[in-house]
Amino acid sequence: MPEQVKILFVDDEQKVLESLELVFRDTPIRLATSGDEALKILRAEEISVLVSDQRMPKMSGVELLREAKKISPHTIRILLTGYSDLEQVIDSINTGEVYRYINKPWDNAKLRETVQFAARMYEQQKELRDMSKGIKSSASTSANDTTIDSSIELLFVDKNYEHLRGLKETFSEMRPTHVTADVDEGYHLLETRPIGVVVSDVLLNGFDGADFLAAVKERFPDVVTIMMTSSKDSSVAVRLINEGQIFRYIVKPFPKEAMRSTIDEALRRYVLQKQQPSQNLKRQEQQVATAAVASTSSNSQSLSQLLEEVRQRLAEKKTY
Amino acid sequence: MLNYKKIKKSLKEVRDALERLELLEPMLDENSSDASVLKNSRQLSEFTVSVHKLIGSIPDPFLPTMVQSAHAVIESKPSKQLHSAVVSSDVSEDKFQALLKATEDRLRQAIQAELAKIMVADAFAPAPAPNGQIYSDAYTTDDAVRQSEQRLRTIIDSTPLGIVITNEECKIEYVNSAYAQLYGYQPSELIGNSFTMIVPPDKREFWLDLHAKYLAGYKDIRGEWEVRHKTGKPIYILADAARIVGTDGKPKKVTFVSDISELIKLKDEARQSEMQLMQAEKMSSLGQMVAGVAHEMNTPLGFVRSNMDLLVEMFAEMKLLLERYNSLREEILHGSPVSVAQSMAAIEEATQKFTLYKQVDKITQNSIEGLTRIQELVSNLRNFSRLDEADFKPASLNQLLDSTLNIAGYLLKEITVEKHYGDVPNVMCYAAQLNQVFLNLITNAVQAINHDHGKITLSTAREGENIVVKITDNGVGIAPEHLNKIFEPFFTTKEIGKGTGLGLSIVYKIVEKHHGKIHVESERGKGSTFTITLPIGKVVADAESTALFSES
C-alpha cells in the first residue's frame, strides 16, 4: 500500500493541535498554527484533507479555505470551529466551498470518522483522476471555456409566485427554465427532465427547503443545488453544508447579474461533474459509503419516501 | 357747516336705536323682570346716546324743536319708563346746553360702567350660536371699544387654546369652543357641571383638593395632566391657570389648556424607538461579544472534551492490558506452557496498542489548563456584566478597565496593551455601563488597527476632583471631517450592516449620565486618543432613601 496522503490540521490554539495529534495518532498528519503556515505546507506537500479553525488572527479559516482551493483544488476542506456567525458560514459555502462544518467541542470518534471518510474520498477521486488522465486528453477539462449545453434545464422552487415569475423571465431566454411552488411537482420534474441546477427557497409550502435540497442531492447527486433565502439562519446553512453538499447559499434580495453568474457557475460545475465524476463529492461520498454498507435505495421512490429515508440515514449517521 | 354724512349716520343710529326700543316695548308692560329692565335701560341709553350724537352733529341754528323733548329724555333717569322717553318740555336753549353737557358726562360714565358689565357677562356667557344673535344688544357708542371687544371675543372663540372658568363649587361657568371640542362635549354639556367630569375617575379627589387649594392661592396648576375625553379615552393637556374675581365677587379659576396628546404620543414613540435602537446596538455589541466569548470558551472546551475521550480510550486499553495480565497469572498458576505463551503474546499485542499512557501527563495537564481558562472566562464575564452588583456605587476604574480587557481578550491576541494606571480613588458610577463604554472604545481601537504592530495604551490619572481615562491606539485615525460627527447617532464609516452607528453615541450618553466628558483627538495614520473625564463624586448615604423594614 502506498504511503497515505497527509491530513493537515490548522488551529491557533496549540492545545487543540496537541489533542488532534493524539486523536489521529495512527494517521499521517501535519499541523499548522496559522493560515500562512498552512498555505506553505499546502504548496509543498500533497494534502488530502484540510481541517481548519475559523477564528484565527490575521487569516481566518474561510480565507484559508479560499486560498487552499486555489493552491490545491482537490484537497477536501473542513472547518472545525468554536463559533462562526452567519456571514462566515455563508462565506465558507460560497467562497470556501467547504465540505463539512464541525463545531467545537467535537466528538473524537465522529471527527475521526468524518476526516477519514474525507481522506478515503480524496484517495478515490485521485484514482479516478489518474484513470481518466490515461484515457482522455487534456481537452476535456476545459469546461470553463466551452459554452454550456443549452439542453440542460433549470428548476426554481419558491412559494413566492412573484419571485418565480421574475426568475422565469430572467432565465427562460437562456435555457428551459421550470418554476414551481409545489415541491412534489419539482421532484417530478427532476425525475423527468434533464435538470442540472436546482435553486430552492428555504421556506416552501409545508416543506423545509433544506430537507428538499438534501433529498435532491441524495437522489440526484449530479444536480447542483443552490439555496436562496431572505431569512438568514446559520444552523440551516450548516445543515445544508453537512447534509446537502450545497453549492451556493444566496441571500434575497440579490442583484440579477449575481444570480446569472451564480447559475452559470453552477451549470459549469454540473458539466464538470458529469464529465469527471471524480469532481462530485456527493457521488464520491455515496460510493465510499456504499462500499462500507450495501445501499438499499431503489431508483423509483416518492419524494416523501426519499425524505424519510434521508432523515433516517442522517439520524443514524456517525459522521458529521 | 353741516356735515351731512355725519348727520345721516347719526340719524340712522337713532332710527336703529328707536327700532330696538320699540321691539322691547311690549315686553315691558307685563311683569318686567330685572333682566328686561336692564336690557331696556341699556337700549334706552343707546338711544339717548345716538340722539345726543345726532344733536351734536347738527349745528345749533338747525336744531329742531324736538330737541326740547330730547332734553326731557336726558333729564329723566335713563331707564324705568320708556313711555316718558319722548316728552315735550319748555326748557331754554342755554339750560338745555348745560344739561346736555352734564348728561353727556353722566352718559359717558354710565356707558363705561355698562360696557364693563357687558364684558364680564360676555366672558361668562355660553359661546354664541352661529347666528351670533346673543350679542346683538352689545352696542356701544365707542366703536373702538366695541371693536376691541369683538376682536377679543373672536380671539377667544377661534383660539385653539381651550379656556374654562370654574367657580368655587367646582362648577364650570364658561367654556370656549376650543375647550368643549378638546373634550368632545357641547359647551352646554359642560356648563353647570362639575369640572371633575373631565378628570380621570380615580383622580377626582385629588383634583377637587387641588382646585380648592388653587383658589385659596397655594397650589399651582401649571403642567402636563392626563384627563378624559367624553369617550373615556385619556388625553393629555398642558394647562395653566389664573385666578379672577367674578361679577359675583367670588374667586374663579380660569384655566387655559392645550391638547398635547399627539406630542406625548410622538415623544413616547421617539423614546421607544430610541430604546429599541439602543437595544439593537447593545445586541449588536453583545452579539460580537458572544461570538468572541463563545469561541474563546469552545476552544478549551474542544480540547478538554477531546482529551476526556482520549482518557476513556486509554482506560479501555489499560483495562484490556490488566485483564490480560490477570489471565497470564491464571495461566502461570494453572495453565500449560503453551497457554502461558499465548497469554504472553496477547499481552504483547495489548502493550503495543497501549501508547496513550505516555501522553497522560500532557492530556491531563492540558485539560486542567483548559478548565482553568473556562473558569476565568466565566468569572471575567461576571466581573464584566456586574449583574449581581448595586447600580450606582464606588468602583475602581483600573479594575473596570482590566475586566474589560479580559473580556476583550480574544480581540487583543495580536496587539500590545500598555497600561499606565495611576493610583486613583474609586469613582461613583454605574460600573456595568462604564464597562460598556470601555469595551466599545477598546473594540473600536482594535478595529482601527490595520497593521502588525498594533498597540493600545490605557491610562488613568487624577486631575483635581476628576479621573481622566485615556484610551489610545496607533491605528488609522479618524478623518478630520468626521471628528465632530462621531458621537452622533447613526454616524458610521462602516459598511451598511456592519455597525449600527450608535456605539459612540451611547458611549457619549453614558459618560454624560455620569456628569463626565469625552473628547477625541486623532491624526490620520497615527491613531486616536479618546479621553474620558469622570467626576469622582461623593458616596451618598442611602440611609435617607431606604427604609429599614420593608412593608409586609
PDB file of N, CA, C and O in Angstrom, chain B residues 472-478 521-529:
ATOM      1  N   THR B 472      -5.770  55.019  23.921  1.00  0.00           N
ATOM      2  CA  THR B 472      -5.041  55.447  22.727  1.00  0.00           C
ATOM      3  C   THR B 472      -4.711  54.247  21.853  1.00  0.00           C
ATOM      4  O   THR B 472      -4.318  53.200  22.364  1.00  0.00           O
ATOM      5  N   ASP B 473      -4.892  54.407  20.542  1.00  0.00           N
ATOM      6  CA  ASP B 473      -4.462  53.344  19.638  1.00  0.00           C
ATOM      7  C   ASP B 473      -3.527  53.926  18.594  1.00  0.00           C
ATOM      8  O   ASP B 473      -3.437  55.140  18.432  1.00  0.00           O
ATOM      9  N   ASN B 474      -2.790  53.045  17.914  1.00  0.00           N
ATOM     10  CA  ASN B 474      -1.941  53.532  16.823  1.00  0.00           C
ATOM     11  C   ASN B 474      -2.499  53.037  15.480  1.00  0.00           C
ATOM     12  O   ASN B 474      -1.790  52.560  14.625  1.00  0.00           O
ATOM     13  N   GLY B 475      -3.818  53.179  15.355  1.00  0.00           N
ATOM     14  CA  GLY B 475      -4.500  52.715  14.142  1.00  0.00           C
ATOM     15  C   GLY B 475      -4.597  53.788  13.078  1.00  0.00           C
ATOM     16  O   GLY B 475      -3.797  54.723  13.040  1.00  0.00           O
ATOM     17  N   VAL B 476      -5.614  53.650  12.236  1.00  0.00           N
ATOM     18  CA  VAL B 476      -5.721  54.508  11.055  1.00  0.00           C
ATOM     19  C   VAL B 476      -6.106  55.956  11.364  1.00  0.00           C
ATOM     20  O   VAL B 476      -5.883  56.846  10.555  1.00  0.00           O
ATOM     21  N   GLY B 477      -6.695  56.190  12.541  1.00  0.00           N
ATOM     22  CA  GLY B 477      -7.116  57.549  12.878  1.00  0.00           C
ATOM     23  C   GLY B 477      -8.458  57.883  12.266  1.00  0.00           C
ATOM     24  O   GLY B 477      -9.022  57.107  11.499  1.00  0.00           O
ATOM     25  N   ILE B 478      -8.960  59.058  12.632  1.00  0.00           N
ATOM     26  CA  ILE B 478     -10.285  59.477  12.181  1.00  0.00           C
ATOM     27  C   ILE B 478     -10.120  60.684  11.271  1.00  0.00           C
ATOM     28  O   ILE B 478      -9.359  61.595  11.576  1.00  0.00           O
ATOM     29  N   GLU B 521      -9.023  62.979  20.141  1.00  0.00           N
ATOM     30  CA  GLU B 521      -8.006  63.618  19.309  1.00  0.00           C
ATOM     31  C   GLU B 521      -7.533  62.552  18.345  1.00  0.00           C
ATOM     32  O   GLU B 521      -7.374  61.395  18.740  1.00  0.00           O
ATOM     33  N   SER B 522      -7.314  62.936  17.113  1.00  0.00           N
ATOM     34  CA  SER B 522      -6.929  61.910  16.152  1.00  0.00           C
ATOM     35  C   SER B 522      -6.097  62.496  15.035  1.00  0.00           C
ATOM     36  O   SER B 522      -6.252  63.663  14.665  1.00  0.00           O
ATOM     37  N   GLU B 523      -5.214  61.658  14.530  1.00  0.00           N
ATOM     38  CA  GLU B 523      -4.424  62.080  13.382  1.00  0.00           C
ATOM     39  C   GLU B 523      -4.422  60.943  12.392  1.00  0.00           C
ATOM     40  O   GLU B 523      -4.185  59.791  12.770  1.00  0.00           O
ATOM     41  N   ARG B 524      -4.712  61.268  11.126  1.00  0.00           N
ATOM     42  CA  ARG B 524      -4.773  60.214  10.122  1.00  0.00           C
ATOM     43  C   ARG B 524      -3.461  59.446  10.075  1.00  0.00           C
ATOM     44  O   ARG B 524      -2.384  60.025  10.020  1.00  0.00           O
ATOM     45  N   GLY B 525      -3.554  58.136  10.128  1.00  0.00           N
ATOM     46  CA  GLY B 525      -2.372  57.301  10.020  1.00  0.00           C
ATOM     47  C   GLY B 525      -1.566  57.160  11.296  1.00  0.00           C
ATOM     48  O   GLY B 525      -0.648  56.344  11.370  1.00  0.00           O
ATOM     49  N   LYS B 526      -1.895  57.957  12.308  1.00  0.00           N
ATOM     50  CA  LYS B 526      -1.131  57.896  13.559  1.00  0.00           C
ATOM     51  C   LYS B 526      -1.932  57.225  14.669  1.00  0.00           C
ATOM     52  O   LYS B 526      -1.388  56.570  15.540  1.00  0.00           O
ATOM     53  N   GLY B 527      -3.224  57.450  14.653  1.00  0.00           N
ATOM     54  CA  GLY B 527      -4.047  56.863  15.696  1.00  0.00           C
ATOM     55  C   GLY B 527      -4.941  57.875  16.374  1.00  0.00           C
ATOM     56  O   GLY B 527      -4.973  59.043  15.993  1.00  0.00           O
ATOM     57  N   SER B 528      -5.692  57.384  17.361  1.00  0.00           N
ATOM     58  CA  SER B 528      -6.667  58.240  18.043  1.00  0.00           C
ATOM     59  C   SER B 528      -6.536  58.088  19.547  1.00  0.00           C
ATOM     60  O   SER B 528      -6.106  57.039  20.042  1.00  0.00           O
ATOM     61  N   THR B 529      -6.919  59.132  20.257  1.00  0.00           N
ATOM     62  CA  THR B 529      -6.994  59.058  21.719  1.00  0.00           C
ATOM     63  C   THR B 529      -8.371  59.533  22.161  1.00  0.00           C
ATOM     64  O   THR B 529      -8.786  60.640  21.809  1.00  0.00           O
TER      65      THR B 529
END
